[in-house]
Amino acid sequence: MPTIGTWLADQGARVDALSAGLGHTLNRAVPPRLRRIVEKMQTGRQHHYGQVAAIGFLGATILYGLIAGGHMLTLLDRTVAAAFFGIQEIRIGGEIETPESAVVDQLDIRGGSLLGFDASDARERLIALPWVKDADIRKFYPNRLDITLTERAPFALWQNDEMISIIDRSGVVIGPYKDVRFAGLPFVVGKGADSRADGFMTMLQRHPFLAERMRTAVLVSQRRWDLVTKNGITVQLPENGVDEAIDRLKALQDKDDVLSREIVTVDLRLKDRIRIGLADNMAETVIKENESVIRRLAKAGGEI
């Protein structure tokens, strides 16, 4: 039958094993003065009471190390998780472009309990995901998390220098354009066009005849817009009075179907006139026709 002396000797051996196992971690967590006290107590371990004291004191230093190192709450959380409130079920809703695996990674659960789970911090991590605009996190005891995401709606493609990005209506960059599913979004170009795209597109919707022809909108010097139609005509809009300028273009379009002709530019920047830029081949044709008219008039003795 084991005696108290045998038991104490065995515990003394365990003290040595614990000391060796804790090694460098405890050396950092426990102050040098406390370590010296433990070492002195261990040197007298032929005395049973000294061994018991060393064991107790070592346990206290381990507890101190856990608290000082910030590990105590983690240890308690995992203990509670294993026994009662471990997160076992996660329900995710509202995700369209965001992978569920990315959501779980951002939750950073690591086997924790529902009690110790910080929903506020997790929400901030979820909002940092490219497509996530907002997130709602709810705890359902004893072991369930419900996550509801609100994703950003893709509004336009924005080119800045050589980079093309998907942006939402407020101009927030969601991510680089890599998916042809978004090829049909309005295309805006230029510095500052991201934050002004919503206002421009809202204005353009008041003029359906031009909106339906738009291929690209270019913000020039962060002051005014050039609109490029699907057939390659550049409509140069003024900095102010844009609606009135487009109304003048509408009247010209209704009369002469100008946006279907072989022209390069329609300049609306002047209030009292519209200037038309002809394509090279069209310009050559017009010049030849004019020369022919001039020659005929000259032969007939007419005035030019």
mmCIF file of N, CA, C and O in Angstrom, residues 57-154:
data_model
loop_
_atom_site.group_PDB
_atom_site.id
_atom_site.type_symbol
_atom_site.label_atom_id
_atom_site.label_comp_id
_atom_site.label_asym_id
_atom_site.label_seq_id
_atom_site.Cartn_x
_atom_site.Cartn_y
_atom_site.Cartn_z
ATOM 1 N N PHE A 57 2.623 26.037 -4.447
ATOM 2 C CA PHE A 57 3.124 27.320 -4.930
ATOM 3 C C PHE A 57 3.293 27.307 -6.445
ATOM 4 O O PHE A 57 3.023 28.294 -7.134
ATOM 5 N N LEU A 58 3.732 26.166 -6.979
ATOM 6 C CA LEU A 58 3.878 26.054 -8.427
ATOM 7 C C LEU A 58 2.526 26.183 -9.117
ATOM 8 O O LEU A 58 2.399 26.824 -10.160
ATOM 9 N N GLY A 59 1.513 25.569 -8.504
ATOM 10 C CA GLY A 59 0.166 25.720 -9.061
ATOM 11 C C GLY A 59 -0.268 27.168 -9.084
ATOM 12 O O GLY A 59 -0.886 27.646 -10.047
ATOM 13 N N ALA A 60 0.062 27.899 -8.025
ATOM 14 C CA ALA A 60 -0.293 29.319 -7.959
ATOM 15 C C ALA A 60 0.434 30.117 -9.038
ATOM 16 O O ALA A 60 -0.126 31.021 -9.659
ATOM 17 N N THR A 61 1.727 29.763 -9.251
ATOM 18 C CA THR A 61 2.475 30.495 -10.277
ATOM 19 C C THR A 61 1.939 30.201 -11.673
ATOM 20 O O THR A 61 1.938 31.067 -12.547
ATOM 21 N N ILE A 62 1.488 28.948 -11.895
ATOM 22 C CA ILE A 62 0.886 28.620 -13.192
ATOM 23 C C ILE A 62 -0.368 29.462 -13.415
ATOM 24 O O ILE A 62 -0.597 30.017 -14.484
ATOM 25 N N LEU A 63 -1.204 29.559 -12.350
ATOM 26 C CA LEU A 63 -2.417 30.371 -12.434
ATOM 27 C C LEU A 63 -2.065 31.833 -12.701
ATOM 28 O O LEU A 63 -2.689 32.502 -13.514
ATOM 29 N N TYR A 64 -1.026 32.302 -12.009
ATOM 30 C CA TYR A 64 -0.574 33.678 -12.217
ATOM 31 C C TYR A 64 -0.135 33.879 -13.670
ATOM 32 O O TYR A 64 -0.448 34.886 -14.313
ATOM 33 N N GLY A 65 0.603 32.905 -14.189
ATOM 34 C CA GLY A 65 1.075 33.002 -15.568
ATOM 35 C C GLY A 65 -0.068 33.052 -16.556
ATOM 36 O O GLY A 65 -0.034 33.793 -17.535
ATOM 37 N N LEU A 66 -1.117 32.264 -16.316
ATOM 38 C CA LEU A 66 -2.275 32.279 -17.209
ATOM 39 C C LEU A 66 -2.967 33.630 -17.203
ATOM 40 O O LEU A 66 -3.376 34.158 -18.244
ATOM 41 N N ILE A 67 -3.123 34.202 -16.009
ATOM 42 C CA ILE A 67 -3.785 35.503 -15.879
ATOM 43 C C ILE A 67 -2.928 36.601 -16.493
ATOM 44 O O ILE A 67 -3.403 37.427 -17.278
ATOM 45 N N ALA A 68 -1.624 36.608 -16.139
ATOM 46 C CA ALA A 68 -0.733 37.651 -16.646
ATOM 47 C C ALA A 68 -0.595 37.581 -18.162
ATOM 48 O O ALA A 68 -0.461 38.606 -18.835
ATOM 49 N N GLY A 69 -0.633 36.384 -18.702
ATOM 50 C CA GLY A 69 -0.495 36.226 -20.144
ATOM 51 C C GLY A 69 -1.793 36.400 -20.901
ATOM 52 O O GLY A 69 -1.826 36.255 -22.124
ATOM 53 N N GLY A 70 -2.882 36.682 -20.201
ATOM 54 C CA GLY A 70 -4.160 36.885 -20.861
ATOM 55 C C GLY A 70 -4.813 35.604 -21.342
ATOM 56 O O GLY A 70 -5.674 35.630 -22.222
ATOM 57 N N HIS A 71 -4.405 34.466 -20.784
ATOM 58 C CA HIS A 71 -4.928 33.187 -21.248
ATOM 59 C C HIS A 71 -6.040 32.641 -20.366
ATOM 60 O O HIS A 71 -6.661 31.632 -20.721
ATOM 61 N N MET A 72 -6.292 33.267 -19.229
ATOM 62 C CA MET A 72 -7.248 32.692 -18.282
ATOM 63 C C MET A 72 -8.662 32.679 -18.870
ATOM 64 O O MET A 72 -9.374 31.673 -18.779
ATOM 65 N N LEU A 73 -9.067 33.801 -19.479
ATOM 66 C CA LEU A 73 -10.416 33.859 -20.047
ATOM 67 C C LEU A 73 -10.571 32.861 -21.186
ATOM 68 O O LEU A 73 -11.619 32.244 -21.350
ATOM 69 N N THR A 74 -9.502 32.702 -21.967
ATOM 70 C CA THR A 74 -9.556 31.723 -23.056
ATOM 71 C C THR A 74 -9.732 30.321 -22.507
ATOM 72 O O THR A 74 -10.525 29.526 -23.029
ATOM 73 N N LEU A 75 -8.974 30.014 -21.443
ATOM 74 C CA LEU A 75 -9.078 28.690 -20.839
ATOM 75 C C LEU A 75 -10.479 28.452 -20.282
ATOM 76 O O LEU A 75 -11.080 27.397 -20.490
ATOM 77 N N LEU A 76 -11.018 29.455 -19.571
ATOM 78 C CA LEU A 76 -12.364 29.315 -19.014
ATOM 79 C C LEU A 76 -13.398 29.196 -20.127
ATOM 80 O O LEU A 76 -14.334 28.397 -20.040
ATOM 81 N N ASP A 77 -13.220 30.004 -21.183
ATOM 82 C CA ASP A 77 -14.172 29.975 -22.280
ATOM 83 C C ASP A 77 -14.215 28.598 -22.927
ATOM 84 O O ASP A 77 -15.282 28.055 -23.203
ATOM 85 N N ARG A 78 -13.047 28.014 -23.148
ATOM 86 C CA ARG A 78 -13.008 26.703 -23.780
ATOM 87 C C ARG A 78 -13.536 25.619 -22.862
ATOM 88 O O ARG A 78 -14.135 24.646 -23.313
ATOM 89 N N THR A 79 -13.314 25.815 -21.563
ATOM 90 C CA THR A 79 -13.847 24.839 -20.613
ATOM 91 C C THR A 79 -15.369 24.868 -20.609
ATOM 92 O O THR A 79 -16.039 23.834 -20.645
ATOM 93 N N VAL A 80 -15.919 26.099 -20.570
ATOM 94 C CA VAL A 80 -17.376 26.240 -20.599
ATOM 95 C C VAL A 80 -17.936 25.729 -21.921
ATOM 96 O O VAL A 80 -18.983 25.079 -21.976
ATOM 97 N N ALA A 81 -17.203 26.015 -23.010
ATOM 98 C CA ALA A 81 -17.663 25.583 -24.330
ATOM 99 C C ALA A 81 -17.797 24.079 -24.399
ATOM 100 O O ALA A 81 -18.775 23.544 -24.910
ATOM 101 N N ALA A 82 -16.780 23.398 -23.887
ATOM 102 C CA ALA A 82 -16.795 21.944 -23.945
ATOM 103 C C ALA A 82 -17.941 21.373 -23.116
ATOM 104 O O ALA A 82 -18.528 20.343 -23.461
ATOM 105 N N ALA A 83 -18.262 22.056 -22.025
ATOM 106 C CA ALA A 83 -19.266 21.507 -21.116
ATOM 107 C C ALA A 83 -20.692 21.927 -21.469
ATOM 108 O O ALA A 83 -21.615 21.123 -21.383
ATOM 109 N N PHE A 84 -20.908 23.182 -21.887
ATOM 110 C CA PHE A 84 -22.273 23.690 -21.999
ATOM 111 C C PHE A 84 -22.588 24.403 -23.315
ATOM 112 O O PHE A 84 -23.502 24.020 -24.024
ATOM 113 N N PHE A 85 -21.847 25.501 -23.644
ATOM 114 C CA PHE A 85 -22.299 26.433 -24.679
ATOM 115 C C PHE A 85 -21.379 26.482 -25.899
ATOM 116 O O PHE A 85 -21.172 27.541 -26.492
ATOM 117 N N GLY A 86 -20.815 25.387 -26.294
ATOM 118 C CA GLY A 86 -19.979 25.370 -27.486
ATOM 119 C C GLY A 86 -20.796 25.654 -28.736
ATOM 120 O O GLY A 86 -21.898 25.136 -28.908
ATOM 121 N N ILE A 87 -20.269 26.514 -29.628
ATOM 122 C CA ILE A 87 -20.975 26.862 -30.873
ATOM 123 C C ILE A 87 -20.942 25.657 -31.799
ATOM 124 O O ILE A 87 -19.883 25.252 -32.280
ATOM 125 N N GLN A 88 -22.097 25.103 -32.060
ATOM 126 C CA GLN A 88 -22.195 23.905 -32.877
ATOM 127 C C GLN A 88 -22.929 24.128 -34.192
ATOM 128 O O GLN A 88 -22.841 23.313 -35.100
ATOM 129 N N GLU A 89 -23.659 25.243 -34.321
ATOM 130 C CA GLU A 89 -24.432 25.488 -35.535
ATOM 131 C C GLU A 89 -24.333 26.959 -35.930
ATOM 132 O O GLU A 89 -24.479 27.846 -35.086
ATOM 133 N N ILE A 90 -24.059 27.193 -37.227
ATOM 134 C CA ILE A 90 -23.989 28.550 -37.768
ATOM 135 C C ILE A 90 -24.901 28.623 -38.982
ATOM 136 O O ILE A 90 -24.734 27.866 -39.936
ATOM 137 N N ARG A 91 -25.879 29.525 -38.939
ATOM 138 C CA ARG A 91 -26.783 29.723 -40.062
ATOM 139 C C ARG A 91 -26.456 31.056 -40.723
ATOM 140 O O ARG A 91 -26.420 32.090 -40.065
ATOM 141 N N ILE A 92 -26.230 31.020 -42.028
ATOM 142 C CA ILE A 92 -25.821 32.210 -42.771
ATOM 143 C C ILE A 92 -26.866 32.526 -43.832
ATOM 144 O O ILE A 92 -27.289 31.646 -44.586
ATOM 145 N N GLY A 93 -27.293 33.782 -43.888
ATOM 146 C CA GLY A 93 -28.270 34.217 -44.882
ATOM 147 C C GLY A 93 -27.837 35.510 -45.543
ATOM 148 O O GLY A 93 -27.049 36.276 -44.987
ATOM 149 N N GLY A 94 -28.354 35.770 -46.739
ATOM 150 C CA GLY A 94 -28.077 37.024 -47.441
ATOM 151 C C GLY A 94 -26.822 37.001 -48.286
ATOM 152 O O GLY A 94 -26.510 37.977 -48.956
ATOM 153 N N GLU A 95 -26.089 35.906 -48.253
ATOM 154 C CA GLU A 95 -24.842 35.842 -49.021
ATOM 155 C C GLU A 95 -25.151 35.481 -50.471
ATOM 156 O O GLU A 95 -25.857 34.520 -50.755
ATOM 157 N N ILE A 96 -24.643 36.304 -51.383
ATOM 158 C CA ILE A 96 -24.785 36.052 -52.815
ATOM 159 C C ILE A 96 -23.403 35.920 -53.444
ATOM 160 O O ILE A 96 -23.083 34.919 -54.072
ATOM 161 N N GLU A 97 -22.580 36.931 -53.227
ATOM 162 C CA GLU A 97 -21.225 36.923 -53.778
ATOM 163 C C GLU A 97 -20.182 36.524 -52.736
ATOM 164 O O GLU A 97 -19.037 36.244 -53.091
ATOM 165 N N THR A 98 -20.568 36.501 -51.460
ATOM 166 C CA THR A 98 -19.625 36.192 -50.392
ATOM 167 C C THR A 98 -19.646 34.702 -50.073
ATOM 168 O O THR A 98 -20.693 34.174 -49.690
ATOM 169 N N PRO A 99 -18.524 33.992 -50.191
ATOM 170 C CA PRO A 99 -18.498 32.558 -49.863
ATOM 171 C C PRO A 99 -18.751 32.319 -48.375
ATOM 172 O O PRO A 99 -18.305 33.101 -47.521
ATOM 173 N N GLU A 100 -19.472 31.250 -48.060
ATOM 174 C CA GLU A 100 -19.731 30.920 -46.658
ATOM 175 C C GLU A 100 -18.433 30.672 -45.900
ATOM 176 O O GLU A 100 -18.331 31.008 -44.717
ATOM 177 N N SER A 101 -17.458 30.085 -46.570
ATOM 178 C CA SER A 101 -16.176 29.814 -45.903
ATOM 179 C C SER A 101 -15.509 31.109 -45.447
ATOM 180 O O SER A 101 -14.883 31.161 -44.374
ATOM 181 N N ALA A 102 -15.646 32.182 -46.239
ATOM 182 C CA ALA A 102 -15.067 33.473 -45.850
ATOM 183 C C ALA A 102 -15.776 34.037 -44.628
ATOM 184 O O ALA A 102 -15.152 34.650 -43.754
ATOM 185 N N VAL A 103 -17.086 33.825 -44.546
ATOM 186 C CA VAL A 103 -17.856 34.295 -43.386
ATOM 187 C C VAL A 103 -17.395 33.565 -42.129
ATOM 188 O O VAL A 103 -17.134 34.186 -41.091
ATOM 189 N N VAL A 104 -17.267 32.253 -42.204
ATOM 190 C CA VAL A 104 -16.851 31.461 -41.044
ATOM 191 C C VAL A 104 -15.452 31.857 -40.598
ATOM 192 O O VAL A 104 -15.174 31.982 -39.404
ATOM 193 N N ASP A 105 -14.559 32.089 -41.563
ATOM 194 C CA ASP A 105 -13.193 32.500 -41.212
ATOM 195 C C ASP A 105 -13.205 33.827 -40.452
ATOM 196 O O ASP A 105 -12.465 33.997 -39.474
ATOM 197 N N GLN A 106 -14.029 34.765 -40.899
ATOM 198 C CA GLN A 106 -14.077 36.071 -40.245
ATOM 199 C C GLN A 106 -14.718 36.008 -38.865
ATOM 200 O O GLN A 106 -14.446 36.853 -38.013
ATOM 201 N N LEU A 107 -15.569 35.026 -38.612
ATOM 202 C CA LEU A 107 -16.170 34.887 -37.279
ATOM 203 C C LEU A 107 -15.112 34.553 -36.236
ATOM 204 O O LEU A 107 -15.232 34.925 -35.072
ATOM 205 N N ASP A 108 -14.063 33.837 -36.665
ATOM 206 C CA ASP A 108 -12.931 33.523 -35.782
ATOM 207 C C ASP A 108 -13.397 32.846 -34.493
ATOM 208 O O ASP A 108 -13.092 33.289 -33.387
ATOM 209 N N ILE A 109 -14.141 31.759 -34.640
ATOM 210 C CA ILE A 109 -14.723 31.079 -33.480
ATOM 211 C C ILE A 109 -13.683 30.276 -32.710
ATOM 212 O O ILE A 109 -13.565 30.366 -31.495
ATOM 213 N N ARG A 110 -12.916 29.447 -33.407
ATOM 214 C CA ARG A 110 -11.858 28.647 -32.800
ATOM 215 C C ARG A 110 -12.340 27.828 -31.614
ATOM 216 O O ARG A 110 -11.698 27.775 -30.553
ATOM 217 N N GLY A 111 -13.480 27.229 -31.730
ATOM 218 C CA GLY A 111 -13.957 26.346 -30.669
ATOM 219 C C GLY A 111 -14.474 27.048 -29.439
ATOM 220 O O GLY A 111 -14.684 26.419 -28.406
ATOM 221 N N GLY A 112 -14.701 28.371 -29.501
ATOM 222 C CA GLY A 112 -15.152 29.117 -28.326
ATOM 223 C C GLY A 112 -16.613 28.859 -27.998
ATOM 224 O O GLY A 112 -17.331 28.174 -28.709
ATOM 225 N N SER A 113 -17.038 29.424 -26.908
ATOM 226 C CA SER A 113 -18.429 29.254 -26.478
ATOM 227 C C SER A 113 -19.266 30.435 -26.933
ATOM 228 O O SER A 113 -18.753 31.502 -27.279
ATOM 229 N N LEU A 114 -20.569 30.242 -26.900
ATOM 230 C CA LEU A 114 -21.490 31.312 -27.241
ATOM 231 C C LEU A 114 -21.405 32.436 -26.209
ATOM 232 O O LEU A 114 -21.623 33.601 -26.528
ATOM 233 N N LEU A 115 -21.096 32.079 -24.957
ATOM 234 C CA LEU A 115 -20.973 33.083 -23.896
ATOM 235 C C LEU A 115 -19.824 34.043 -24.172
ATOM 236 O O LEU A 115 -19.939 35.247 -23.979
ATOM 237 N N GLY A 116 -18.689 33.496 -24.619
ATOM 238 C CA GLY A 116 -17.507 34.335 -24.803
ATOM 239 C C GLY A 116 -17.391 34.946 -26.184
ATOM 240 O O GLY A 116 -16.459 35.706 -26.442
ATOM 241 N N PHE A 117 -18.327 34.646 -27.085
ATOM 242 C CA PHE A 117 -18.242 35.138 -28.458
ATOM 243 C C PHE A 117 -18.614 36.618 -28.518
ATOM 244 O O PHE A 117 -19.692 37.023 -28.076
ATOM 245 N N ASP A 118 -17.723 37.443 -29.077
ATOM 246 C CA ASP A 118 -17.940 38.894 -29.181
ATOM 247 C C ASP A 118 -18.576 39.200 -30.537
ATOM 248 O O ASP A 118 -17.896 39.268 -31.569
ATOM 249 N N ALA A 119 -19.885 39.390 -30.548
ATOM 250 C CA ALA A 119 -20.611 39.614 -31.798
ATOM 251 C C ALA A 119 -20.234 40.941 -32.443
ATOM 252 O O ALA A 119 -20.205 41.056 -33.674
ATOM 253 N N SER A 120 -19.932 41.951 -31.633
ATOM 254 C CA SER A 120 -19.592 43.270 -32.169
ATOM 255 C C SER A 120 -18.284 43.217 -32.954
ATOM 256 O O SER A 120 -18.192 43.753 -34.070
ATOM 257 N N ASP A 121 -17.266 42.574 -32.377
ATOM 258 C CA ASP A 121 -15.989 42.445 -33.083
ATOM 259 C C ASP A 121 -16.151 41.611 -34.348
ATOM 260 O O ASP A 121 -15.569 41.924 -35.396
ATOM 261 N N ALA A 122 -16.938 40.555 -34.267
ATOM 262 C CA ALA A 122 -17.147 39.696 -35.434
ATOM 263 C C ALA A 122 -17.854 40.467 -36.550
ATOM 264 O O ALA A 122 -17.537 40.285 -37.731
ATOM 265 N N ARG A 123 -18.794 41.329 -36.182
ATOM 266 C CA ARG A 123 -19.503 42.125 -37.188
ATOM 267 C C ARG A 123 -18.528 43.038 -37.938
ATOM 268 O O ARG A 123 -18.607 43.176 -39.163
ATOM 269 N N GLU A 124 -17.606 43.657 -37.209
ATOM 270 C CA GLU A 124 -16.623 44.530 -37.851
ATOM 271 C C GLU A 124 -15.750 43.745 -38.827
ATOM 272 O O GLU A 124 -15.399 44.245 -39.905
ATOM 273 N N ARG A 125 -15.408 42.522 -38.469
ATOM 274 C CA ARG A 125 -14.597 41.702 -39.366
ATOM 275 C C ARG A 125 -15.386 41.309 -40.613
ATOM 276 O O ARG A 125 -14.840 41.240 -41.714
ATOM 277 N N LEU A 126 -16.674 41.047 -40.443
ATOM 278 C CA LEU A 126 -17.504 40.698 -41.600
ATOM 279 C C LEU A 126 -17.655 41.876 -42.557
ATOM 280 O O LEU A 126 -17.617 41.724 -43.780
ATOM 281 N N ILE A 127 -17.833 43.073 -42.003
ATOM 282 C CA ILE A 127 -17.992 44.269 -42.833
ATOM 283 C C ILE A 127 -16.727 44.558 -43.637
ATOM 284 O O ILE A 127 -16.774 45.210 -44.685
ATOM 285 N N ALA A 128 -15.602 44.045 -43.169
ATOM 286 C CA ALA A 128 -14.348 44.247 -43.894
ATOM 287 C C ALA A 128 -14.270 43.401 -45.172
ATOM 288 O O ALA A 128 -13.416 43.651 -46.028
ATOM 289 N N LEU A 129 -15.168 42.419 -45.325
ATOM 290 C CA LEU A 129 -15.193 41.609 -46.535
ATOM 291 C C LEU A 129 -15.649 42.473 -47.722
ATOM 292 O O LEU A 129 -16.494 43.362 -47.554
ATOM 293 N N PRO A 130 -15.122 42.234 -48.924
ATOM 294 C CA PRO A 130 -15.374 43.133 -50.062
ATOM 295 C C PRO A 130 -16.844 43.401 -50.369
ATOM 296 O O PRO A 130 -17.231 44.547 -50.589
ATOM 297 N N TRP A 131 -17.682 42.376 -50.377
ATOM 298 C CA TRP A 131 -19.066 42.545 -50.801
ATOM 299 C C TRP A 131 -20.003 42.926 -49.651
ATOM 300 O O TRP A 131 -21.145 43.310 -49.888
ATOM 301 N N VAL A 132 -19.543 42.810 -48.417
ATOM 302 C CA VAL A 132 -20.447 42.958 -47.270
ATOM 303 C C VAL A 132 -20.592 44.436 -46.893
ATOM 304 O O VAL A 132 -19.620 45.109 -46.549
ATOM 305 N N LYS A 133 -21.826 44.926 -46.945
ATOM 306 C CA LYS A 133 -22.129 46.301 -46.536
ATOM 307 C C LYS A 133 -22.499 46.353 -45.058
ATOM 308 O O LYS A 133 -22.156 47.286 -44.342
ATOM 309 N N ASP A 134 -23.239 45.343 -44.583
ATOM 310 C CA ASP A 134 -23.634 45.288 -43.174
ATOM 311 C C ASP A 134 -23.855 43.824 -42.795
ATOM 312 O O ASP A 134 -24.006 42.955 -43.649
ATOM 313 N N ALA A 135 -23.845 43.583 -41.494
ATOM 314 C CA ALA A 135 -24.041 42.217 -41.002
ATOM 315 C C ALA A 135 -24.779 42.255 -39.676
ATOM 316 O O ALA A 135 -24.529 43.129 -38.834
ATOM 317 N N ASP A 136 -25.702 41.328 -39.519
ATOM 318 C CA ASP A 136 -26.441 41.175 -38.259
ATOM 319 C C ASP A 136 -26.098 39.807 -37.670
ATOM 320 O O ASP A 136 -26.203 38.787 -38.365
ATOM 321 N N ILE A 137 -25.666 39.803 -36.409
ATOM 322 C CA ILE A 137 -25.268 38.553 -35.751
ATOM 323 C C ILE A 137 -26.124 38.363 -34.505
ATOM 324 O O ILE A 137 -26.199 39.251 -33.655
ATOM 325 N N ARG A 138 -26.743 37.209 -34.412
ATOM 326 C CA ARG A 138 -27.591 36.912 -33.257
ATOM 327 C C ARG A 138 -27.208 35.575 -32.640
ATOM 328 O O ARG A 138 -26.942 34.607 -33.355
ATOM 329 N N LYS A 139 -27.206 35.565 -31.298
ATOM 330 C CA LYS A 139 -26.897 34.344 -30.557
ATOM 331 C C LYS A 139 -28.195 33.655 -30.146
ATOM 332 O O LYS A 139 -29.116 34.310 -29.650
ATOM 333 N N PHE A 140 -28.253 32.372 -30.349
ATOM 334 C CA PHE A 140 -29.376 31.566 -29.886
ATOM 335 C C PHE A 140 -28.821 30.438 -29.012
ATOM 336 O O PHE A 140 -28.165 29.525 -29.516
ATOM 337 N N TYR A 141 -29.044 30.577 -27.711
ATOM 338 C CA TYR A 141 -28.491 29.609 -26.764
ATOM 339 C C TYR A 141 -29.240 28.287 -26.856
ATOM 340 O O TYR A 141 -30.433 28.258 -27.151
ATOM 341 N N PRO A 142 -28.515 27.175 -26.673
ATOM 342 C CA PRO A 142 -27.168 27.129 -26.105
ATOM 343 C C PRO A 142 -26.023 27.108 -27.113
ATOM 344 O O PRO A 142 -24.866 27.290 -26.717
ATOM 345 N N ASN A 143 -26.278 26.942 -28.434
ATOM 346 C CA ASN A 143 -25.132 26.641 -29.290
ATOM 347 C C ASN A 143 -25.264 27.119 -30.736
ATOM 348 O O ASN A 143 -24.611 26.596 -31.620
ATOM 349 N N ARG A 144 -26.111 28.149 -31.036
ATOM 350 C CA ARG A 144 -26.341 28.521 -32.425
ATOM 351 C C ARG A 144 -26.069 29.997 -32.685
ATOM 352 O O ARG A 144 -26.402 30.856 -31.863
ATOM 353 N N LEU A 145 -25.461 30.275 -33.848
ATOM 354 C CA LEU A 145 -25.254 31.635 -34.328
ATOM 355 C C LEU A 145 -26.021 31.828 -35.630
ATOM 356 O O LEU A 145 -25.957 30.987 -36.525
ATOM 357 N N ASP A 146 -26.763 32.936 -35.735
ATOM 358 C CA ASP A 146 -27.435 33.291 -36.985
ATOM 359 C C ASP A 146 -26.775 34.540 -37.561
ATOM 360 O O ASP A 146 -26.694 35.577 -36.879
ATOM 361 N N ILE A 147 -26.303 34.451 -38.813
ATOM 362 C CA ILE A 147 -25.631 35.558 -39.475
ATOM 363 C C ILE A 147 -26.468 35.983 -40.685
ATOM 364 O O ILE A 147 -26.787 35.156 -41.540
ATOM 365 N N THR A 148 -26.821 37.268 -40.750
ATOM 366 C CA THR A 148 -27.537 37.788 -41.911
ATOM 367 C C THR A 148 -26.710 38.901 -42.540
ATOM 368 O O THR A 148 -26.415 39.903 -41.881
ATOM 369 N N LEU A 149 -26.317 38.708 -43.798
ATOM 370 C CA LEU A 149 -25.484 39.684 -44.495
ATOM 371 C C LEU A 149 -26.331 40.590 -45.386
ATOM 372 O O LEU A 149 -27.332 40.154 -45.962
ATOM 373 N N THR A 150 -25.909 41.840 -45.483
ATOM 374 C CA THR A 150 -26.444 42.757 -46.498
ATOM 375 C C THR A 150 -25.283 43.086 -47.419
ATOM 376 O O THR A 150 -24.311 43.727 -47.011
ATOM 377 N N GLU A 151 -25.363 42.616 -48.664
ATOM 378 C CA GLU A 151 -24.258 42.810 -49.585
ATOM 379 C C GLU A 151 -24.428 44.093 -50.402
ATOM 380 O O GLU A 151 -25.543 44.594 -50.580
ATOM 381 N N ARG A 152 -23.320 44.600 -50.886
ATOM 382 C CA ARG A 152 -23.345 45.780 -51.753
ATOM 383 C C ARG A 152 -23.882 45.385 -53.135
ATOM 384 O O ARG A 152 -23.562 44.314 -53.647
ATOM 385 N N ALA A 153 -24.682 46.262 -53.712
ATOM 386 C CA ALA A 153 -25.216 46.007 -55.050
ATOM 387 C C ALA A 153 -24.276 46.614 -56.081
ATOM 388 O O ALA A 153 -23.964 47.814 -56.025
ATOM 389 N N PRO A 154 -23.789 45.834 -57.030
ATOM 390 C CA PRO A 154 -22.918 46.394 -58.071
ATOM 391 C C PRO A 154 -23.677 47.410 -58.911
ATOM 392 O O PRO A 154 -24.776 47.133 -59.385
#
